[in-house]
Amino acid sequence: MSGIDAVAAAQALSEIGYLLRQNPDEKFRARAFSDAAWAIALERPDLAALHESGGLTSLAGVGAGIAKVLTELVETGHSRYLDRLREETGQPARDDESSLDLAEYQGDLHAHTKWSDGRATMLEMAQGAQALGYRYLGVTDHSPRIKVVNGLDAARLLAQSQEMAEVQKQVEGLTLLQGIEVDILEDGALDLPDVVLEILDFVIASPHVKLRQEPEAMTHRMLRAVSHPHVDLIGHPTGRRPGSREGATYDFEAVFKEAARHGVAVEIDCDPARMDLSPEMARLALECGCNFALSSDAHAPNEFAYVPMGAWMARRAGIPQDRILNWRPVEALTKTSK
Ligand SMILES: [Zn+2]
Ligand SMILES: [Zn+2]
């Protein structure tokens, strides 16, 4: 028996969910695979033991079909179903995939709290990150433009920093970073003034609205955002939601090259509803010289588990650990901040 651990199994099921999601007719099956992947990434069951006792279907969200895939994964370390989906979508296995040791993942740089549209308090999110053994957590709520999510202006960011100082005292071993997920406006300007962005520990700039701009205008918009002196990371760079919403189209190569030139990293957003890059796009960004962040974009503590289930995309893109910010110690992140 070659065996497969829970994290590797979660990645396989998650990749199946992603590939199925490209086909709108497979929406529900895609969701079932992603949900099962999430449950396994959260609970880390002993799959070999469950298989032995015939108990795979006792796992949350695992019916007969998914159990069959899991059985093959446990017995052979492989899934022919996944291989077939890869072939069908023109993404066969490659021999230059990377390997990532998730036990060495230092911390998540993209998470929301009740300060904007998160469903948990900052303390609950911090304790969730601490329980996972993370060394840091980037608290990156939304900027003011996104009114529906109660985005933060300068005054609320100041209030948030006061709460953070209190929460920090309660989570030994975890460093809280105050960041923002600032909206990239239609012309590429950012939704908060420089004087505010400057004092934050970490700045994610993300496109949220008007994603269907003309490619030329969108390219200009993204080039301007990655050139901004305070931006550290481009969040979910296309905004695509496979199977339900087309994302932004622009000159990816030009934008990734410019990002690399400015030391701005590119995000792989591991939320299964997002997963807005593709392995090919992530590979292009790698070749353009970009660094990456592997983020959960968590809105509740149980969503931190999106990272282990979504790590397959970085592996498939051949991204080595040393090109991903989350494998660097917190000191390296704060020292290199621009
Ligand atoms: Zn976002
Ligand atoms: Zn977010």
Short mmCIF file of C-alpha atoms in Angstrom, two decimals, residues 13-289:
data_model
loop_
_atom_site.label_atom_id
_atom_site.label_comp_id
_atom_site.label_asym_id
_atom_site.label_seq_id
_atom_site.Cartn_x
_atom_site.Cartn_y
_atom_site.Cartn_z
CA LEU A 13 -10.03 16.08 -4.45
CA SER A 14 -9.67 19.85 -4.60
CA GLU A 15 -8.00 19.70 -8.01
CA ILE A 16 -10.81 17.45 -9.23
CA GLY A 17 -13.30 20.03 -7.94
CA TYR A 18 -11.43 22.80 -9.75
CA LEU A 19 -11.28 20.90 -13.05
CA LEU A 20 -14.96 19.94 -12.86
CA ARG A 21 -15.89 23.54 -12.14
CA GLN A 22 -14.61 24.60 -15.57
CA ASN A 23 -17.71 22.86 -16.92
CA PRO A 24 -20.93 24.59 -15.73
CA ASP A 25 -22.85 21.30 -16.10
CA GLU A 26 -20.65 19.75 -13.43
CA LYS A 27 -21.26 22.51 -10.89
CA PHE A 28 -22.78 20.28 -8.24
CA ARG A 29 -20.28 17.47 -8.56
CA ALA A 30 -17.49 20.08 -8.44
CA ARG A 31 -18.93 21.45 -5.22
CA ALA A 32 -19.17 17.98 -3.69
CA PHE A 33 -15.48 17.28 -4.37
CA SER A 34 -14.41 20.68 -3.04
CA ASP A 35 -16.52 20.23 0.11
CA ALA A 36 -15.08 16.77 0.76
CA ALA A 37 -11.56 18.16 0.20
CA TRP A 38 -12.26 20.91 2.71
CA ALA A 39 -13.59 18.48 5.33
CA ILE A 40 -10.48 16.30 4.95
CA ALA A 41 -8.11 19.30 5.05
CA LEU A 42 -9.83 20.41 8.27
CA GLU A 43 -10.02 17.11 10.09
CA ARG A 44 -6.93 15.31 8.75
CA PRO A 45 -8.38 11.82 9.22
CA ASP A 46 -6.23 8.67 9.02
CA LEU A 47 -7.42 7.63 5.57
CA ALA A 48 -5.57 4.31 5.50
CA ALA A 49 -7.21 3.25 8.78
CA LEU A 50 -10.63 4.36 7.58
CA HIS A 51 -10.17 2.51 4.33
CA GLU A 52 -9.13 -0.61 6.23
CA SER A 53 -12.29 -0.50 8.34
CA GLY A 54 -14.51 0.39 5.40
CA GLY A 55 -15.27 3.76 6.98
CA LEU A 56 -14.41 6.26 4.22
CA THR A 57 -18.07 7.11 3.66
CA SER A 58 -18.34 8.12 7.32
CA LEU A 59 -16.37 11.27 6.41
CA ALA A 60 -18.38 14.45 5.99
CA GLY A 61 -19.46 14.91 2.38
CA VAL A 62 -17.98 11.63 1.18
CA GLY A 63 -20.51 9.53 -0.72
CA ALA A 64 -19.88 6.40 -2.77
CA GLY A 65 -18.37 8.22 -5.78
CA ILE A 66 -15.85 10.25 -3.80
CA ALA A 67 -15.08 7.23 -1.61
CA LYS A 68 -14.10 5.35 -4.77
CA VAL A 69 -11.62 8.08 -5.69
CA LEU A 70 -10.28 8.10 -2.12
CA THR A 71 -9.94 4.31 -2.10
CA GLU A 72 -7.76 4.45 -5.19
CA LEU A 73 -5.71 7.30 -3.70
CA VAL A 74 -5.14 5.31 -0.50
CA GLU A 75 -4.27 2.13 -2.37
CA THR A 76 -2.10 3.56 -5.15
CA GLY A 77 -1.40 7.21 -4.35
CA HIS A 78 -3.07 8.00 -7.65
CA SER A 79 -6.45 8.83 -9.13
CA ARG A 80 -7.22 7.75 -12.66
CA TYR A 81 -10.28 10.00 -12.55
CA LEU A 82 -8.03 13.00 -11.86
CA ASP A 83 -5.65 11.91 -14.63
CA ARG A 84 -8.57 11.70 -17.04
CA LEU A 85 -9.89 15.15 -16.10
CA ARG A 86 -6.41 16.59 -16.56
CA GLU A 87 -6.19 15.04 -20.00
CA GLU A 88 -9.66 16.26 -20.96
CA THR A 89 -8.84 19.81 -19.93
CA GLY A 90 -5.45 19.76 -21.63
CA GLN A 91 -3.49 19.82 -18.37
CA PRO A 92 -1.68 16.48 -18.19
CA ALA A 93 0.79 15.73 -15.41
CA ARG A 94 4.25 17.22 -15.90
CA ASP A 95 7.58 16.11 -14.59
CA ASP A 96 8.54 19.51 -13.20
CA GLU A 97 5.93 19.88 -10.49
CA SER A 98 7.25 21.18 -7.18
CA SER A 99 6.77 19.73 -3.73
CA LEU A 100 5.63 21.84 -0.83
CA ASP A 101 5.96 20.93 2.83
CA LEU A 102 2.84 22.39 4.36
CA ALA A 103 4.16 21.69 7.85
CA GLU A 104 6.62 24.53 7.18
CA TYR A 105 3.96 27.05 6.12
CA GLN A 106 4.61 30.06 8.36
CA GLY A 107 1.40 32.04 8.14
CA ASP A 108 -1.44 33.36 6.04
CA LEU A 109 -1.31 36.86 4.57
CA HIS A 110 -4.93 37.27 3.51
CA ALA A 111 -7.76 37.00 6.02
CA HIS A 112 -10.90 38.95 6.88
CA THR A 113 -12.58 39.70 10.18
CA LYS A 114 -15.85 41.24 11.33
CA TRP A 115 -14.23 44.62 10.72
CA SER A 116 -15.35 44.11 7.11
CA ASP A 117 -17.12 41.03 5.72
CA GLY A 118 -15.53 38.31 7.84
CA ARG A 119 -17.76 36.17 10.04
CA ALA A 120 -15.38 35.97 13.02
CA THR A 121 -13.74 38.48 15.33
CA MET A 122 -10.06 39.30 15.06
CA LEU A 123 -9.46 37.32 18.26
CA GLU A 124 -11.22 34.25 16.86
CA MET A 125 -9.22 34.46 13.63
CA ALA A 126 -5.96 34.94 15.54
CA GLN A 127 -6.69 31.99 17.81
CA GLY A 128 -7.54 29.87 14.78
CA ALA A 129 -4.19 30.72 13.19
CA GLN A 130 -2.40 30.08 16.48
CA ALA A 131 -4.05 26.66 16.82
CA LEU A 132 -2.61 25.73 13.42
CA GLY A 133 0.87 26.63 14.63
CA TYR A 134 1.15 29.68 12.36
CA ARG A 135 3.83 32.22 13.25
CA TYR A 136 1.89 35.15 11.80
CA LEU A 137 -1.44 36.22 10.41
CA GLY A 138 -2.10 39.10 8.04
CA VAL A 139 -5.42 40.74 8.88
CA THR A 140 -6.46 42.26 5.58
CA ASP A 141 -9.98 43.63 5.61
CA HIS A 142 -11.52 45.57 2.74
CA SER A 143 -11.05 49.23 1.83
CA PRO A 144 -13.90 51.82 1.95
CA ARG A 145 -15.05 51.67 -1.67
CA ILE A 146 -16.66 48.32 -1.13
CA LYS A 147 -19.51 49.70 0.95
CA VAL A 148 -21.50 46.49 1.07
CA VAL A 149 -18.73 44.90 3.09
CA ASN A 150 -18.17 47.83 5.42
CA GLY A 151 -14.67 48.61 4.14
CA LEU A 152 -12.24 50.42 6.43
CA ASP A 153 -11.19 54.05 6.11
CA ALA A 154 -8.27 55.64 7.96
CA ALA A 155 -10.25 56.22 11.15
CA ARG A 156 -11.50 52.63 11.34
CA LEU A 157 -8.02 51.31 10.54
CA LEU A 158 -6.72 53.25 13.51
CA ALA A 159 -9.43 51.76 15.73
CA GLN A 160 -8.60 48.33 14.33
CA SER A 161 -4.93 48.77 15.20
CA GLN A 162 -5.93 49.47 18.80
CA GLU A 163 -7.93 46.26 18.94
CA MET A 164 -5.01 44.43 17.33
CA ALA A 165 -2.69 45.55 20.10
CA GLU A 166 -5.08 43.99 22.63
CA VAL A 167 -5.58 40.79 20.65
CA GLN A 168 -1.82 40.49 20.14
CA LYS A 169 -1.37 40.11 23.91
CA GLN A 170 -3.64 37.05 23.87
CA VAL A 171 -1.96 35.01 21.14
CA GLU A 172 1.53 34.08 22.19
CA GLY A 173 3.81 32.94 19.40
CA LEU A 174 1.64 34.49 16.67
CA THR A 175 2.52 37.87 15.18
CA LEU A 176 -0.44 39.84 13.90
CA LEU A 177 0.19 41.99 10.85
CA GLN A 178 -2.19 44.80 10.08
CA GLY A 179 -2.84 44.91 6.39
CA ILE A 180 -5.58 45.88 3.99
CA GLU A 181 -7.11 44.42 0.88
CA VAL A 182 -7.30 47.69 -0.99
CA ASP A 183 -9.48 47.93 -4.05
CA ILE A 184 -7.86 48.70 -7.40
CA LEU A 185 -10.02 51.46 -8.87
CA GLU A 186 -10.94 51.53 -12.58
CA ASP A 187 -7.96 53.71 -13.46
CA GLY A 188 -5.48 51.70 -11.41
CA ALA A 189 -5.36 54.11 -8.47
CA LEU A 190 -5.89 52.60 -5.03
CA ASP A 191 -8.86 53.12 -2.76
CA LEU A 192 -6.84 54.58 0.14
CA PRO A 193 -4.33 57.44 0.26
CA ASP A 194 -0.59 56.70 0.39
CA VAL A 195 -0.25 58.08 3.90
CA VAL A 196 -2.60 55.34 5.11
CA LEU A 197 -1.11 52.50 3.06
CA GLU A 198 2.37 53.49 4.18
CA ILE A 199 1.81 52.72 7.85
CA LEU A 200 0.29 49.28 7.29
CA ASP A 201 2.38 46.12 7.59
CA PHE A 202 1.10 44.51 4.42
CA VAL A 203 -0.87 45.79 1.42
CA ILE A 204 -2.86 43.54 -0.92
CA ALA A 205 -4.26 45.31 -3.98
CA SER A 206 -7.17 43.43 -5.56
CA PRO A 207 -9.49 44.01 -8.48
CA HIS A 208 -13.13 43.55 -7.38
CA VAL A 209 -15.32 45.60 -9.69
CA LYS A 210 -15.43 46.35 -13.41
CA LEU A 211 -13.52 43.17 -14.15
CA ARG A 212 -14.80 43.15 -17.72
CA GLN A 213 -12.99 46.30 -18.72
CA GLU A 214 -11.43 46.33 -22.18
CA PRO A 215 -8.18 44.34 -22.01
CA GLU A 216 -6.13 47.41 -22.86
CA ALA A 217 -7.66 49.51 -20.10
CA MET A 218 -7.44 46.58 -17.72
CA THR A 219 -3.74 46.12 -18.52
CA HIS A 220 -3.11 49.77 -17.82
CA ARG A 221 -5.07 49.52 -14.58
CA MET A 222 -3.12 46.49 -13.35
CA LEU A 223 0.27 47.90 -14.44
CA ARG A 224 -0.43 51.00 -12.42
CA ALA A 225 -1.44 48.96 -9.37
CA VAL A 226 1.69 46.76 -9.38
CA SER A 227 3.87 49.86 -9.75
CA HIS A 228 2.45 51.43 -6.62
CA PRO A 229 5.23 51.81 -4.01
CA HIS A 230 3.18 50.42 -1.11
CA VAL A 231 1.67 47.35 -2.74
CA ASP A 232 3.10 44.00 -1.63
CA LEU A 233 0.72 41.54 -3.25
CA ILE A 234 -1.86 41.38 -6.04
CA GLY A 235 -4.90 39.58 -4.62
CA HIS A 236 -6.85 37.12 -6.80
CA PRO A 237 -5.39 38.71 -9.95
CA THR A 238 -8.25 37.86 -12.34
CA GLY A 239 -11.26 37.76 -10.02
CA ARG A 240 -12.46 34.76 -12.01
CA ARG A 241 -14.89 32.32 -10.42
CA PRO A 242 -14.55 29.23 -12.56
CA GLY A 243 -17.90 28.09 -13.87
CA SER A 244 -19.81 31.16 -12.70
CA ARG A 245 -17.95 34.38 -13.43
CA GLU A 246 -15.43 35.19 -16.07
CA GLY A 247 -12.51 37.13 -14.72
CA ALA A 248 -10.50 40.03 -16.00
CA THR A 249 -8.51 39.66 -19.19
CA TYR A 250 -5.37 41.67 -19.69
CA ASP A 251 -1.77 41.34 -20.82
CA PHE A 252 -0.80 38.94 -18.04
CA GLU A 253 2.79 38.63 -19.12
CA ALA A 254 3.35 42.40 -19.09
CA VAL A 255 1.68 42.76 -15.69
CA PHE A 256 3.52 39.80 -14.12
CA LYS A 257 6.85 41.10 -15.41
CA GLU A 258 6.15 44.54 -14.01
CA ALA A 259 5.07 42.97 -10.69
CA ALA A 260 8.34 41.03 -10.54
CA ARG A 261 10.29 44.20 -11.27
CA HIS A 262 8.62 45.97 -8.34
CA GLY A 263 8.89 43.02 -5.96
CA VAL A 264 5.11 42.61 -5.90
CA ALA A 265 3.97 39.05 -5.35
CA VAL A 266 1.08 37.31 -7.10
CA GLU A 267 -1.59 35.54 -5.09
CA ILE A 268 -2.88 32.05 -5.48
CA ASP A 269 -6.23 32.43 -3.74
CA CYS A 270 -7.04 28.96 -2.40
CA ASP A 271 -10.75 29.59 -1.75
CA PRO A 272 -12.29 26.86 -3.93
CA ALA A 273 -14.96 29.28 -5.16
CA ARG A 274 -12.19 31.54 -6.41
CA MET A 275 -9.05 29.68 -7.48
CA ASP A 276 -8.97 32.42 -10.07
CA LEU A 277 -5.56 31.63 -11.51
CA SER A 278 -4.90 28.46 -13.45
CA PRO A 279 -1.79 26.28 -13.22
CA GLU A 280 -0.74 27.74 -16.59
CA MET A 281 -1.14 31.33 -15.41
CA ALA A 282 0.73 30.62 -12.20
CA ARG A 283 3.51 29.05 -14.28
CA LEU A 284 3.62 32.15 -16.49
CA ALA A 285 3.98 34.36 -13.41
CA LEU A 286 6.78 32.10 -12.17
CA GLU A 287 8.59 32.40 -15.48
CA CYS A 288 8.14 36.18 -15.34
CA GLY A 289 10.07 36.18 -12.06
#
